[in-house]
XYZ file of C-alpha atoms in Angstrom:
131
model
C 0.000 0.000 0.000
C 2.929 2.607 0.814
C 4.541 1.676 -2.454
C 1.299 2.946 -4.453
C 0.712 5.948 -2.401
C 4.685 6.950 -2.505
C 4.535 6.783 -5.906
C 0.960 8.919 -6.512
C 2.838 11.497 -4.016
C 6.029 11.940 -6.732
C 3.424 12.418 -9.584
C 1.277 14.862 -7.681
C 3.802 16.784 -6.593
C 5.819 16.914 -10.031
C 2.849 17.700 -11.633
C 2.146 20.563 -9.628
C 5.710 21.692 -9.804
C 5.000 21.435 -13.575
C 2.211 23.357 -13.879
C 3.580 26.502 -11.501
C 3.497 29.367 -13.679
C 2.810 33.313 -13.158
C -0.860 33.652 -12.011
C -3.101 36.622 -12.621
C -2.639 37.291 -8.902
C 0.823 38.698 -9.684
C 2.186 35.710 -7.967
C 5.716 35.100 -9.693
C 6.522 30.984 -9.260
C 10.240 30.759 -10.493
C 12.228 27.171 -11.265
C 13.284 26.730 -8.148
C 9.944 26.671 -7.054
C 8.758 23.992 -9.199
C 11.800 21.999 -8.397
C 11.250 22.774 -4.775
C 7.473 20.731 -5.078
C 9.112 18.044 -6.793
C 11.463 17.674 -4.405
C 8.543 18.012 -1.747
C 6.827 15.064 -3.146
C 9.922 12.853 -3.012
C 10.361 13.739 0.652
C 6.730 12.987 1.444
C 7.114 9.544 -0.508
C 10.350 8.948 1.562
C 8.316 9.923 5.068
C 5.718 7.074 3.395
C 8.042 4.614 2.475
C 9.644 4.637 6.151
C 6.500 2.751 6.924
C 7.620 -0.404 5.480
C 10.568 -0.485 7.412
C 9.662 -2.487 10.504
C 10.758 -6.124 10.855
C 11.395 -8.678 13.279
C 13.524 -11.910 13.399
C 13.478 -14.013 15.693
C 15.792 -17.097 16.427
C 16.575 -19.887 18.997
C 19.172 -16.968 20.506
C 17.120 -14.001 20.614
C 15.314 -11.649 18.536
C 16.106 -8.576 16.377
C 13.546 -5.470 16.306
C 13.669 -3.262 13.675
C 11.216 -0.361 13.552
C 11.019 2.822 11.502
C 13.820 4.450 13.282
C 16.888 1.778 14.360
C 17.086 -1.416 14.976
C 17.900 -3.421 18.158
C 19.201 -7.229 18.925
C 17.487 -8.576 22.278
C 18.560 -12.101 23.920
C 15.798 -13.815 25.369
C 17.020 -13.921 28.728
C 16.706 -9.919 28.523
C 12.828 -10.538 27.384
C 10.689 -10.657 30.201
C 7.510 -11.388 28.057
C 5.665 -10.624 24.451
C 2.652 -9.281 25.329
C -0.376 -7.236 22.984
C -1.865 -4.926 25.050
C -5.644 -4.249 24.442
C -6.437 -1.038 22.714
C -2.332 -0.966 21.129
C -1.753 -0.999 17.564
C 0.948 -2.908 17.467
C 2.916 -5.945 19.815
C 5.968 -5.126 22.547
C 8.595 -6.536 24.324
C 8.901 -6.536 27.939
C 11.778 -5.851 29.137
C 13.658 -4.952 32.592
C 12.916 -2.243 34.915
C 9.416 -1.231 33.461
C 10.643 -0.638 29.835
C 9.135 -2.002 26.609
C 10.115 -2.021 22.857
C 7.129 -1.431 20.441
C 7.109 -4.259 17.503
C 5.914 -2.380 14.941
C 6.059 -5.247 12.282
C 3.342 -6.911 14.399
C 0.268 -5.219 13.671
C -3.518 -5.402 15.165
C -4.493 -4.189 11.932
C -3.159 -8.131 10.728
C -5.622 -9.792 12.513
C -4.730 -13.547 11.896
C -1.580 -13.035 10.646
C -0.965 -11.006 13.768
C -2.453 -13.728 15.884
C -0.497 -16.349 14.359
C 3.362 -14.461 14.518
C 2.446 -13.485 18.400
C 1.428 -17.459 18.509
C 4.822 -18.316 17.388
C 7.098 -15.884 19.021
C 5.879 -17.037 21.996
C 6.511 -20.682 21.367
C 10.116 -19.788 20.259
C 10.648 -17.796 23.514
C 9.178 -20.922 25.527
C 11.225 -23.028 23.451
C 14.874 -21.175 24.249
C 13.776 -21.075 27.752
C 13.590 -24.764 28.098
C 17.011 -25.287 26.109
């Protein structure tokens, strides 16, 4: 869905940049100004396309959480629990001393599919604590 919409954004944006000329309004739009929207457009696509950045991976050792901004290797003896609180949009890790990571690639909005990946992360979890 980003993809589609981060592309629409470019077009929009060039074609507005495109069609900047002098109004009647005495407004004077110069080429830096219609390079300027273009350029607008790609940074709003960027800003969309940041969205598909979260991940997780998960292994016998621990698991790695990548959201939009950095990414972050946990062992599961750090992990306290995987929980999905009611009303949040998306899973966390509980961690130490109160704190919790947000696992953005885990989304309500997946329903099943979000269901099912909780499902298994916790059976890996269970699984490296018994080893």
């Amino acid at each position: 869905m980003a993809i589609p919409i981060a592309v629409v954004l470019v077009l929009v944006f060039a074609l507005v940049g495109t069609l900047l000329t002098n109004s009647p309004t005495g407004v004077i739009f110069s080429v830096s100004d219609q390079i300027a929207m273009g350029f607008l457009g790609v940074l709003l696509a960027a800003g969309v396309m940041l969205l598909t950045r979260p991940r997780l991976r998960a292994d016998s050792d621990g698991l790695e959480v990548r959201n939009i901004i950095g990414t972050h290797r946990y062992s599961w003896p750090v992990v306290q629990s995987v929980s999905f609180p009611d009303g949040s949009a998306w899973a966390r890790l509980e961690l130490p001393e109160d704190e919790y990571v947000p696992i953005m690639a885990i989304q309500a909005a997946d329903g099943e599919q979000a269901i099912k990946a909780m499902r298994d992360l916790r059976e890996l979890r269970r699984q490296s604590q018994d080893a």
